[in-house]
Amino acid sequence: MPVRSGGPRRRRMGAPIRGACVGAVLALMPSAVLSQTRGGFEGGPMPGGGRGGGGLGGAGFGIGIGAGIIGGVIAPMLRAPRPEADDAVEPQWPRRPAPTVARPDEAIPARPRPAREKAAVHAPSRPVRPPLAEAPRPDSRRTVKAAPATPPPLSPPRIERAEPARPPQPARKVTSPRPVLPPAAPPSTARGAPPPVPAARPVADEPGLVPGEVLVTLRLSAPRDAASGLARRAGLRLLASEGFTLVPVTLHRYAIRSGRSVASVLRTLEADPQVATAQPNHAYALVGGGAPALAGAQYAVGKLRLAEAQETATGRGIPVAVIDSGVDAAHPALAGALERSWDAIAKGAVPPGSAHAHGTAVAGLVGARGPLASPAPEARLLAIRAFTGPGEARPSGAQGTTVHVLRAVDWAAQAGARVVNMSFAGPADALLARFLAAGSARGTVYVAAGGNAGAEAPPLYPAADPSVIAVTATDAEDRLYRQANRGGHLCVAAPGADVLAAAPGGGYGLLSGTSMAAPAVAGIVAMLLQADPALTPAQVRDALMRGARDLGPPGPDPEYGAGLADARATLQAIGLPPPAAGTAEATARAVVAAPEPTAAETPPTPRP
């Protein structure tokens, strides 16, 4: 074996030299041989005196030269060892380990040209760094292996054929519950990203709903244990079941487990074959505003023409239910006016200390006696507490709920109320609509405040219910109360801005809002029913609208309804004759002579 210590370039130069030496020896060998046989090969005499022969010797010399040339070319090929991989081309290995692709499924750049071609054309002066690979997919990891210390064989580096880079998997699977991640995010980021909000996470319900509660009625064909079975199937907790008489139905109140939304649970319940109705437990609020100071007179008495009308009717003996907050039964203006009281929240007696400014004021505006004038001072008031006031515990996080109001309406029907005042507002409620329709069919007249949500607000309920007489508010100048709702459902208007009303603790104060206007109309309805007990709710509505004094555009309008309520004209609308001359003046003098409250008697009015 030749000694390979001079490097590849030196070894390539030594092979032709050795071949040339061998060729020279071969070229001299025929000359020596031919010189030994020159005589034997020389030719004899030829005709013409020349000597023939000698040509073989010249030919032998020529053969020797040719053999030497051929030997010089072939001998190196026969004697030189077979070249190894690193003898043919100078390698282009980088001076530091180069990364190679470890997994064939990773994204790689375009296929490079073979290393043999690149080395033959370009000889860079610095190591060639491999191009950076594209970002890996989020569901894989990229590993890098260092190149071996000794150069590998000359054959081009073997690169597995890879498919073109595909879009990241999360972005392609749009139906996956996991969030779509940026394509360049590393795997740890994809696994550590927060998951989407699960269905079990509590979500905010729409305003006007009791959070986490639903009301359900079952079909008559449902088994006796259907209420508990429904709770298990729908993931609910049965809070209470109670029956009603105005509408013969058993209402089941459920609490939603696992923090699901009311809307999602209602969709589940509506698909249950044993469920007749399912709805939210709506929240209602008392509608009324505060007042800045005391007033020296009751301007509503003259606006409503109460003095003239009370010569004919005072609401004597007509049961009028007031569904509101607690009423101060010990107030001087209500002495002897309250016939019964009931708590729709506790389903029993009204607890002590539950008197509230809103309920006390509304009850007095219907049928106050003594120092405070009212439309129906001889009516029988039924005070029903269905709303909690400031400082009191608020069940279900609201002032009043669908369940409380349904209990109050049902109890009022059992107590024989002919008129029901509802100075509260909230969303539409299917169950409440059924109760109101049933009560109206039995002859009960429902009066409600139109709402204080403003001119652009949608209609509020129960005022917008077709079974209800909706009342808006005006001030001493017959201007519309600025916060009053508008709408075609409004029937009439009544004084409701800065109205003098009774306050808890025996005092008086000013209150504003459609809540203060509705009880004035409820008192006028009591006067009508005293004059003609056979009137239907539809006839009462017609009498109120025909007796109203038109305000605003001619005819009924979305702001004032038919106009300002007029007690005297309303009584005349049902055919009653006007009162005798002089009686109205005496009544008016009695009203004006009533003692006016003083600042010392009037505590600050709580905010309704």
Coordinates of C-alpha atoms in Angstrom, one line a residue:
M1 CA 0.0 0.0 0.0
P2 CA 1.4 3.5 -0.8
V3 CA 2.0 5.7 2.1
R4 CA -0.8 8.3 2.2
S5 CA 0.9 11.0 4.2
G6 CA 1.1 13.8 1.7
G7 CA -2.6 14.5 1.4
P8 CA -5.0 13.9 -1.4
R9 CA -3.4 16.5 -3.8
R10 CA 0.1 15.0 -3.4
R11 CA -1.2 11.5 -4.0
R12 CA -3.0 12.5 -7.2
M13 CA 0.4 13.9 -8.6
G14 CA 2.4 10.7 -7.8
A15 CA 0.3 8.3 -9.8
P16 CA 1.3 9.7 -13.3
I17 CA 5.0 9.8 -12.4
R18 CA 5.0 6.2 -11.5
G19 CA 3.2 5.4 -14.7
A20 CA 5.8 7.3 -16.8
C21 CA 8.7 5.4 -15.3
V22 CA 7.1 2.1 -16.1
G23 CA 6.4 3.2 -19.7
A24 CA 10.1 4.2 -20.2
V25 CA 11.2 0.7 -19.1
L26 CA 8.9 -0.9 -21.5
A27 CA 10.1 1.3 -24.2
L28 CA 13.8 0.3 -23.8
M29 CA 13.1 -3.5 -23.5
P30 CA 12.3 -4.0 -27.3
S31 CA 15.6 -2.1 -28.2
A32 CA 17.7 -4.5 -26.1
V33 CA 16.0 -7.5 -27.5
L34 CA 16.3 -6.3 -31.1
S35 CA 20.0 -5.5 -30.7
Q36 CA 20.8 -9.1 -29.7
T37 CA 19.2 -10.4 -32.9
R38 CA 20.1 -7.6 -35.3
G39 CA 22.2 -10.0 -37.5
G40 CA 19.6 -12.6 -37.7
F41 CA 17.0 -10.1 -38.6
E42 CA 19.0 -8.1 -41.1
G43 CA 17.9 -8.6 -44.7
G44 CA 19.9 -10.2 -47.5
P45 CA 21.0 -8.7 -50.7
M46 CA 18.2 -7.4 -52.7
P47 CA 18.1 -6.9 -56.4
G48 CA 19.6 -3.5 -57.2
G49 CA 22.5 -3.9 -54.7
G50 CA 20.5 -2.9 -51.5
R51 CA 20.1 -4.9 -48.4
G52 CA 16.8 -5.9 -47.3
G53 CA 15.7 -6.5 -43.7
G54 CA 16.2 -4.2 -40.8
G55 CA 12.6 -3.2 -40.9
L56 CA 11.7 -5.6 -38.1
G57 CA 14.2 -3.8 -35.8
G58 CA 12.7 -0.4 -36.7
A59 CA 9.3 -1.9 -36.2
G60 CA 10.3 -3.3 -32.8
F61 CA 11.5 0.1 -31.7
G62 CA 8.2 1.7 -32.7
I63 CA 6.3 -1.0 -30.9
G64 CA 8.4 -0.3 -27.8
I65 CA 7.6 3.4 -27.9
G66 CA 3.9 2.7 -28.3
A67 CA 3.9 0.2 -25.5
G68 CA 5.6 2.7 -23.3
I69 CA 2.9 5.3 -23.9
I70 CA 0.1 2.8 -23.3
G71 CA 1.9 1.6 -20.2
G72 CA 2.2 5.1 -18.9
V73 CA -1.6 5.5 -19.1
I74 CA -2.8 2.1 -18.1
A75 CA -0.2 1.2 -15.4
P76 CA -1.4 3.9 -13.0
M77 CA -4.9 2.7 -13.4
L78 CA -4.0 -0.9 -12.7
R79 CA -1.5 -0.2 -9.9
A80 CA -3.1 2.8 -8.1
P81 CA -5.5 1.9 -5.3
R82 CA -9.2 2.5 -5.8
P83 CA -9.8 6.1 -4.7
E84 CA -11.7 6.6 -1.5
A85 CA -14.6 9.1 -1.0
D86 CA -12.4 11.8 0.4
D87 CA -9.7 11.5 -2.4
A88 CA -11.9 12.6 -5.3
V89 CA -13.4 15.9 -4.2
E90 CA -12.4 18.2 -1.4
P91 CA -15.2 18.1 1.1
Q92 CA -17.1 21.2 2.1
W93 CA -17.9 20.3 5.7
P94 CA -18.5 23.2 8.0
R95 CA -16.1 23.9 10.8
R96 CA -18.9 23.4 13.5
P97 CA -21.6 20.8 13.8
A98 CA -24.5 21.5 11.5
P99 CA -28.1 20.6 12.4
T100 CA -29.8 17.9 10.4
V101 CA -33.4 17.1 10.1
A102 CA -34.3 14.6 12.8
R103 CA -37.9 13.7 11.9
P104 CA -39.3 13.4 8.4
D105 CA -42.7 14.8 9.4
E106 CA -41.4 18.2 10.3
A107 CA -41.7 21.1 7.9
I108 CA -38.4 21.6 5.9
P109 CA -37.3 24.0 3.2
A110 CA -37.1 23.3 -0.5
R111 CA -34.9 20.4 -1.5
P112 CA -31.3 21.7 -2.0
R113 CA -29.0 20.8 -4.9
P114 CA -26.7 17.8 -4.4
A115 CA -23.5 18.6 -2.5
R116 CA -21.3 17.1 -5.4
E117 CA -22.5 19.7 -7.8
K118 CA -22.2 22.6 -5.4
A119 CA -18.7 21.6 -4.4
A120 CA -17.6 21.4 -8.0
V121 CA -18.9 24.9 -8.9
H122 CA -18.7 26.9 -5.7
A123 CA -16.0 26.8 -3.1
P124 CA -17.1 29.2 -0.4
S125 CA -14.5 30.6 1.9
R126 CA -16.7 30.1 5.0
P127 CA -18.9 27.2 6.2
V128 CA -22.2 27.0 4.6
R129 CA -25.0 27.1 7.2
P130 CA -28.2 25.2 6.4
P131 CA -31.3 27.3 5.9
L132 CA -33.7 27.8 8.8
A133 CA -36.6 25.4 8.8
E134 CA -40.2 26.7 8.9
A135 CA -42.0 26.9 12.2
P136 CA -43.0 23.4 13.4
R137 CA -46.7 22.5 13.8
P138 CA -48.1 23.2 17.3
D139 CA -48.5 19.5 18.0
S140 CA -44.9 18.5 17.5
R141 CA -41.5 19.2 19.0
R142 CA -38.4 20.0 16.9
T143 CA -35.2 18.2 17.9
V144 CA -31.7 18.8 16.5
K145 CA -28.8 16.4 16.2
A146 CA -25.1 17.4 15.8
A147 CA -23.1 16.2 12.8
P148 CA -20.4 13.6 13.5
A149 CA -16.8 14.8 14.2
T150 CA -15.3 12.9 11.2
P151 CA -16.6 13.7 7.7
P152 CA -19.0 11.1 6.3
P153 CA -18.6 9.5 2.9
L154 CA -18.8 11.6 -0.2
S155 CA -22.3 10.6 -1.1
P156 CA -24.8 13.4 -1.0
P157 CA -26.5 13.8 2.4
R158 CA -29.6 11.7 2.5
I159 CA -32.7 13.8 3.0
E160 CA -36.1 12.2 3.5
R161 CA -38.7 13.4 1.1
A162 CA -41.2 15.5 3.1
E163 CA -44.7 16.6 2.2
P164 CA -45.3 20.3 1.7
A165 CA -45.8 22.2 4.9
R166 CA -49.5 21.9 5.9
P167 CA -51.5 24.5 7.8
P168 CA -51.4 24.2 11.6
Q169 CA -53.8 21.6 12.8
P170 CA -55.9 23.8 15.2
A171 CA -56.6 26.3 12.5
R172 CA -57.8 23.6 10.1
K173 CA -60.1 21.9 12.5
V174 CA -62.6 24.7 13.0
T175 CA -65.0 22.4 14.9
S176 CA -62.5 21.7 17.6
P177 CA -63.5 23.0 21.0
R178 CA -60.0 24.3 21.6
P179 CA -59.2 27.9 20.6
V180 CA -57.4 28.6 17.4
L181 CA -53.8 29.3 18.2
P182 CA -51.3 31.3 16.1
P183 CA -49.4 29.0 13.7
A184 CA -46.0 30.0 15.1
A185 CA -46.8 29.3 18.7
P186 CA -44.7 26.6 20.3
P187 CA -46.3 23.5 21.6
S188 CA -46.1 24.6 25.3
T189 CA -48.1 27.6 24.5
A190 CA -50.8 25.6 22.8
R191 CA -51.2 23.3 25.7
G192 CA -51.0 26.0 28.3
A193 CA -53.6 28.3 26.7
P194 CA -56.8 28.8 28.7
P195 CA -59.7 26.8 27.4
P196 CA -62.9 28.4 26.2
V197 CA -65.5 29.4 28.7
P198 CA -67.3 26.1 29.6
A199 CA -71.0 25.8 29.6
A200 CA -71.0 25.3 33.3
R201 CA -69.5 28.6 34.0
P202 CA -72.1 31.1 35.3
V203 CA -73.1 33.7 32.8
A204 CA -75.0 36.9 33.3
D205 CA -78.7 36.7 32.6
E206 CA -80.6 39.5 31.0
P207 CA -81.8 42.4 33.3
G208 CA -85.2 41.8 34.9
L209 CA -84.6 38.2 35.8
V210 CA -84.0 36.6 39.1
P211 CA -80.6 34.9 38.7
G212 CA -80.6 31.2 38.6
E213 CA -84.3 30.5 38.9
V214 CA -87.0 29.2 36.6
L215 CA -90.8 28.7 37.0
V216 CA -92.5 25.6 35.6
T217 CA -96.0 24.3 35.3
L218 CA -96.5 20.6 34.4
R219 CA -99.1 19.0 32.1
L220 CA -102.2 17.4 33.7
S221 CA -101.0 14.0 32.3
A222 CA -97.7 14.2 34.3
P223 CA -97.3 11.7 37.1
R224 CA -97.5 12.8 40.8
D225 CA -93.7 12.8 41.2
A226 CA -93.0 14.6 37.9
A227 CA -91.7 17.7 39.7
S228 CA -88.9 15.9 41.4
G229 CA -88.2 13.8 38.4
L230 CA -87.9 16.9 36.3
A231 CA -85.4 18.3 38.7
R232 CA -83.2 15.2 38.3
R233 CA -83.4 15.1 34.5
A234 CA -82.8 18.8 34.0
G235 CA -80.2 19.4 36.7
L236 CA -82.4 21.6 38.9
R237 CA -83.2 21.9 42.6
L238 CA -86.9 22.2 43.5
L239 CA -87.4 25.2 45.8
A240 CA -91.1 25.3 46.2
S241 CA -94.4 24.1 44.7
E242 CA -97.6 26.1 45.4
G243 CA -101.1 26.2 43.9
F244 CA -103.2 29.2 42.9
T245 CA -106.9 29.7 42.7
L246 CA -107.3 32.6 40.3
V247 CA -105.7 30.4 37.7
P248 CA -105.9 26.8 38.8
V249 CA -102.3 25.9 38.4
T250 CA -99.5 24.5 40.5
L251 CA -96.3 26.5 40.1
H252 CA -92.9 24.9 40.6
R253 CA -89.9 27.1 41.4
Y254 CA -86.5 25.6 40.6
A255 CA -83.0 26.7 41.3
I256 CA -80.5 26.0 38.5
R257 CA -77.5 23.9 39.3
S258 CA -74.0 24.3 37.9
G259 CA -74.3 28.0 37.1
R260 CA -76.1 27.5 33.7
S261 CA -77.9 30.4 32.2
V262 CA -81.7 30.8 32.5
A263 CA -82.1 30.8 28.7
S264 CA -80.2 27.5 28.2
V265 CA -82.3 25.8 30.9
L266 CA -85.5 27.1 29.4
R267 CA -84.6 25.5 26.1
T268 CA -84.1 22.2 27.8
L269 CA -87.4 22.4 29.7
E270 CA -89.4 23.3 26.7
A271 CA -88.3 20.1 25.0
D272 CA -89.5 18.0 28.0
P273 CA -92.8 16.3 27.2
Q274 CA -94.1 16.7 30.8
V275 CA -93.6 20.5 30.9
A276 CA -96.6 22.7 30.1
T277 CA -94.9 26.1 30.5
A278 CA -91.4 27.2 31.5
Q279 CA -90.3 30.8 32.0
P280 CA -87.9 33.0 34.1
N281 CA -88.8 34.3 37.5
H282 CA -89.0 38.0 36.5
A283 CA -87.9 40.9 38.7
Y284 CA -90.1 44.0 39.2
A285 CA -89.3 47.3 40.7
L286 CA -91.4 50.0 42.3
V287 CA -91.6 53.0 40.0
G288 CA -91.4 56.3 41.9
G289 CA -89.1 59.2 42.4
G290 CA -88.1 61.3 45.4
A291 CA -89.2 64.9 46.1
P292 CA -87.2 67.9 47.2
A293 CA -89.4 69.5 49.8
L294 CA -92.9 69.8 51.3
A295 CA -95.8 71.2 49.4
G296 CA -98.4 73.5 50.8
A297 CA -101.4 72.2 48.9
Q298 CA -102.6 69.2 47.0
Y299 CA -102.9 70.4 43.5
A300 CA -104.2 67.0 42.4
V301 CA -107.5 67.6 44.1
G302 CA -108.4 70.4 41.7
K303 CA -106.9 68.8 38.7
L304 CA -108.9 65.6 39.1
R305 CA -112.1 67.5 40.2
L306 CA -112.5 65.3 43.2
A307 CA -114.6 67.7 45.2
E308 CA -117.4 67.7 42.6
A309 CA -117.2 64.0 42.0
Q310 CA -117.3 63.0 45.7
E311 CA -120.8 64.4 46.0
T312 CA -121.9 61.4 44.0
A313 CA -119.4 58.7 45.0
T314 CA -116.5 58.1 47.4
G315 CA -115.7 54.5 46.7
R316 CA -117.7 53.4 49.7
G317 CA -117.4 49.6 50.3
I318 CA -115.3 48.9 47.2
P319 CA -112.3 46.6 48.0
V320 CA -109.2 48.1 46.5
A321 CA -106.0 46.0 46.7
V322 CA -102.6 47.8 46.7
I323 CA -99.8 45.5 45.6
D324 CA -96.7 47.3 46.8
S325 CA -94.1 47.5 49.6
G326 CA -95.1 47.6 53.3
V327 CA -97.7 50.2 54.4
D328 CA -97.7 52.1 57.7
A329 CA -101.1 51.1 59.0
A330 CA -100.7 53.5 62.0
H331 CA -100.4 56.6 59.9
P332 CA -103.1 59.2 60.8
A333 CA -104.2 59.5 57.1
L334 CA -104.8 55.8 56.9
A335 CA -106.6 55.4 60.2
G336 CA -109.5 53.0 59.6
A337 CA -108.7 52.7 55.9
L338 CA -106.9 49.4 55.9
E339 CA -109.2 46.4 56.1
R340 CA -106.6 43.7 55.7
S341 CA -102.9 43.3 55.1
W342 CA -101.0 40.3 53.8
D343 CA -97.3 39.5 53.1
A344 CA -96.8 37.8 49.7
I345 CA -93.1 37.3 50.4
A346 CA -93.6 35.3 53.7
K347 CA -97.0 34.1 52.7
G348 CA -98.5 35.3 56.0
A349 CA -98.8 38.2 58.3
V350 CA -96.9 41.4 57.5
P351 CA -93.8 41.5 59.8
P352 CA -93.4 44.4 62.1
G353 CA -91.2 47.3 61.0
S354 CA -91.8 46.6 57.3
A355 CA -93.5 50.0 56.6
H356 CA -92.0 51.6 53.5
A357 CA -92.4 55.1 51.9
H358 CA -93.6 53.8 48.5
G359 CA -96.3 51.5 49.8
T360 CA -97.5 54.0 52.4
A361 CA -97.7 56.8 49.8
V362 CA -99.6 54.7 47.2
A363 CA -102.1 53.4 49.7
G364 CA -102.8 57.0 50.9
L365 CA -103.2 58.3 47.4
V366 CA -106.0 55.7 46.8
G367 CA -108.0 56.1 49.9
A368 CA -106.5 58.4 52.6
R369 CA -108.8 59.9 55.2
G370 CA -108.6 62.8 57.6
P371 CA -106.0 65.4 56.8
L372 CA -105.1 64.0 53.4
A373 CA -107.5 64.1 50.5
S374 CA -107.9 61.1 48.2
P375 CA -110.4 59.9 45.5
A376 CA -111.9 57.0 47.5
P377 CA -111.7 57.9 51.2
E378 CA -114.4 55.3 52.0
A379 CA -112.9 52.4 50.0
R380 CA -111.8 49.2 51.8
L381 CA -108.0 49.0 51.3
L382 CA -106.2 45.6 51.1
A383 CA -102.5 46.1 51.6
I384 CA -100.4 43.3 50.0
R385 CA -96.7 43.4 50.6
A386 CA -94.9 42.0 47.6
F387 CA -91.8 44.2 47.5
T388 CA -89.0 44.7 49.9
G389 CA -87.7 48.2 50.6
P390 CA -84.2 49.6 51.4
G391 CA -82.8 48.1 54.5
E392 CA -84.9 44.9 54.3
A393 CA -83.7 41.6 53.1
R394 CA -84.2 41.2 49.3
P395 CA -84.9 37.6 48.4
S396 CA -83.5 36.5 45.1
G397 CA -81.6 39.7 44.8
A398 CA -84.6 41.7 43.5
Q399 CA -87.3 44.0 45.0
G400 CA -90.2 41.8 43.8
T401 CA -90.4 38.7 41.6
T402 CA -93.0 36.9 39.5
V403 CA -93.8 34.5 42.3
H404 CA -94.4 37.4 44.8
V405 CA -96.6 39.2 42.3
L406 CA -98.6 36.1 41.4
R407 CA -99.2 35.4 45.1
A408 CA -100.4 39.0 45.5
V409 CA -102.8 38.9 42.5
D410 CA -104.1 35.5 43.6
W411 CA -104.7 36.6 47.2
A412 CA -106.4 39.8 46.0
A413 CA -108.8 37.7 44.0
Q414 CA -109.5 35.5 47.0
A415 CA -110.1 38.6 49.1
G416 CA -112.7 39.9 46.6
A417 CA -110.8 42.9 45.4
R418 CA -112.7 44.8 42.6
V419 CA -109.8 47.1 41.9
V420 CA -106.0 46.3 42.1
N421 CA -103.4 49.0 41.9
M422 CA -99.9 47.9 40.7
S423 CA -97.4 50.7 40.9
F424 CA -94.4 48.7 39.6
A425 CA -92.9 47.8 36.3
G426 CA -90.8 45.1 34.7
P427 CA -90.6 42.7 31.7
A428 CA -93.5 40.9 30.1
D429 CA -94.5 37.7 31.9
A430 CA -96.6 35.0 30.4
L431 CA -97.8 33.7 33.8
L432 CA -98.8 37.1 35.1
A433 CA -100.6 37.8 31.8
R434 CA -102.7 34.6 32.4
F435 CA -103.5 35.7 36.0
L436 CA -104.5 39.2 34.9
A437 CA -106.7 37.9 32.1
A438 CA -108.4 35.5 34.5
G439 CA -109.0 38.3 37.0
S440 CA -110.3 40.6 34.4
A441 CA -112.7 38.0 33.2
R442 CA -114.1 37.9 36.7
G443 CA -114.7 41.6 36.8
T444 CA -111.5 42.8 38.5
V445 CA -110.1 46.1 37.2
Y446 CA -106.3 46.3 37.2
V447 CA -104.6 49.7 37.1
A448 CA -100.8 50.0 36.7
A449 CA -98.1 52.7 36.4
G450 CA -96.9 53.3 32.9
G451 CA -93.2 53.4 34.0
N452 CA -90.4 55.9 34.5
A453 CA -87.9 54.6 31.9
G454 CA -88.1 57.6 29.5
A455 CA -89.5 58.4 26.1
E456 CA -87.3 56.0 24.2
A457 CA -87.9 53.0 26.5
P458 CA -90.0 50.0 25.3
P459 CA -93.4 49.4 27.0
L460 CA -93.2 48.0 30.5
Y461 CA -95.4 45.5 32.2
P462 CA -97.9 45.0 33.6
A463 CA -99.0 48.4 32.3
A464 CA -98.7 47.3 28.7
D465 CA -100.8 44.2 29.3
P466 CA -104.2 44.4 27.5
S467 CA -106.0 43.5 30.7
V468 CA -104.6 46.6 32.5
I469 CA -105.4 50.3 32.5
A470 CA -102.0 52.1 32.0
V471 CA -101.6 55.5 33.6
T472 CA -98.9 58.1 32.9
A473 CA -98.0 61.2 35.0
T474 CA -98.3 65.0 34.7
D475 CA -97.3 68.0 36.8
A476 CA -99.2 71.0 38.1
E477 CA -99.0 72.7 34.7
D478 CA -100.4 69.6 32.9
R479 CA -97.0 68.9 31.4
L480 CA -95.9 65.3 30.9
Y481 CA -93.6 63.9 33.6
R482 CA -90.2 64.0 31.9
Q483 CA -89.2 60.4 32.8
A484 CA -92.6 58.8 31.9
N485 CA -92.8 56.0 29.3
R486 CA -94.6 56.5 26.1
G487 CA -96.8 54.2 24.0
G488 CA -100.1 53.5 22.5
H489 CA -101.1 51.3 25.4
L490 CA -101.5 54.4 27.7
C491 CA -105.1 55.0 28.8
V492 CA -105.1 58.3 30.8
A493 CA -102.9 60.6 32.7
A494 CA -103.0 61.8 36.3
P495 CA -101.0 64.1 38.6
G496 CA -97.7 62.4 39.5
A497 CA -95.1 65.1 39.8
D498 CA -94.4 66.5 43.3
V499 CA -97.5 64.9 44.8
L500 CA -98.1 65.3 48.5
A501 CA -98.3 61.8 50.1
A502 CA -98.2 60.1 53.4
A503 CA -94.8 59.0 54.7
P504 CA -94.0 56.3 57.3
G505 CA -93.9 57.6 60.9
G506 CA -97.0 59.8 60.5
G507 CA -95.3 62.4 58.2
Y508 CA -95.9 63.6 54.7
G509 CA -93.6 64.2 51.8
L510 CA -93.5 64.8 48.1
L511 CA -93.1 62.0 45.6
S512 CA -93.0 61.9 41.8
G513 CA -93.5 59.3 39.1
T514 CA -96.1 57.3 37.4
S515 CA -96.4 55.3 40.6
M516 CA -98.1 58.3 42.2
A517 CA -100.5 58.8 39.2
A518 CA -101.8 55.2 39.1
P519 CA -103.4 55.2 42.6
A520 CA -105.4 58.4 41.8
V521 CA -107.0 56.6 38.8
A522 CA -107.5 53.4 40.9
G523 CA -109.5 55.6 43.4
I524 CA -111.6 57.0 40.6
V525 CA -112.4 53.4 39.4
A526 CA -113.6 52.7 42.9
M527 CA -115.9 55.7 42.7
L528 CA -117.3 54.3 39.3
L529 CA -117.9 50.8 40.7
Q530 CA -119.7 52.3 43.7
A531 CA -121.9 54.2 41.4
D532 CA -122.5 51.2 39.2
P533 CA -121.1 47.8 40.5
A534 CA -122.1 46.1 37.3
L535 CA -119.5 47.8 35.2
T536 CA -117.1 45.6 33.4
P537 CA -113.4 46.4 33.1
A538 CA -114.0 47.3 29.4
Q539 CA -116.8 49.7 30.4
V540 CA -114.6 51.3 33.1
R541 CA -111.8 51.9 30.6
D542 CA -114.2 53.4 28.1
A543 CA -115.6 55.8 30.8
L544 CA -112.2 56.9 31.8
M545 CA -111.2 57.7 28.3
R546 CA -114.4 59.5 27.4
G547 CA -114.3 61.6 30.6
A548 CA -110.6 62.5 30.2
R549 CA -109.6 66.1 29.4
D550 CA -107.6 66.0 26.2
L551 CA -104.0 67.0 26.4
G552 CA -101.4 67.2 23.7
P553 CA -102.4 66.4 20.1
P554 CA -106.2 66.0 19.6
G555 CA -107.4 62.6 20.5
P556 CA -105.5 59.7 22.2
D557 CA -101.8 59.9 21.8
P558 CA -98.7 58.0 23.0
E559 CA -97.8 60.6 25.6
Y560 CA -101.0 61.4 27.4
G561 CA -103.3 58.6 26.3
A562 CA -106.8 60.0 26.2
G563 CA -105.8 62.9 28.4
L564 CA -106.0 64.0 32.1
A565 CA -108.4 61.9 34.2
D566 CA -111.5 63.8 35.4
A567 CA -113.5 62.2 38.2
R568 CA -116.6 64.2 37.6
A569 CA -116.7 63.8 33.8
T570 CA -116.0 60.1 34.2
L571 CA -119.1 59.7 36.4
Q572 CA -121.1 61.6 33.9
A573 CA -119.8 59.3 31.2
I574 CA -121.6 56.4 32.8
G575 CA -124.9 58.4 32.9
L576 CA -124.8 59.8 36.4
P577 CA -126.2 63.4 36.8
P578 CA -123.9 66.2 38.0
P579 CA -124.0 67.0 41.7
A580 CA -126.3 69.5 43.2
A581 CA -125.2 73.2 43.1
G582 CA -123.3 74.3 46.2
T583 CA -122.3 70.9 47.4
A584 CA -119.1 71.0 45.5
E585 CA -118.1 74.3 47.0
A586 CA -118.6 73.0 50.5
T587 CA -116.5 70.0 49.8
A588 CA -113.8 72.1 48.3
R589 CA -113.8 74.3 51.4
A590 CA -113.4 71.3 53.6
V591 CA -110.4 70.1 51.5
V592 CA -108.7 73.4 51.7
A593 CA -109.3 73.7 55.4
A594 CA -107.5 70.4 56.0
P595 CA -104.4 70.9 58.2
E596 CA -101.2 71.2 56.2
P597 CA -98.1 69.2 57.3
T598 CA -95.2 71.1 58.8
A599 CA -91.5 70.5 58.3
A600 CA -91.3 69.2 61.9
E601 CA -93.9 66.5 61.2
T602 CA -92.3 65.4 57.9
P603 CA -89.2 63.2 58.1
P604 CA -86.9 62.9 55.1
T605 CA -88.7 60.8 52.5
P606 CA -86.9 57.5 51.8
R607 CA -86.1 56.9 48.2
P608 CA -88.5 54.5 46.7

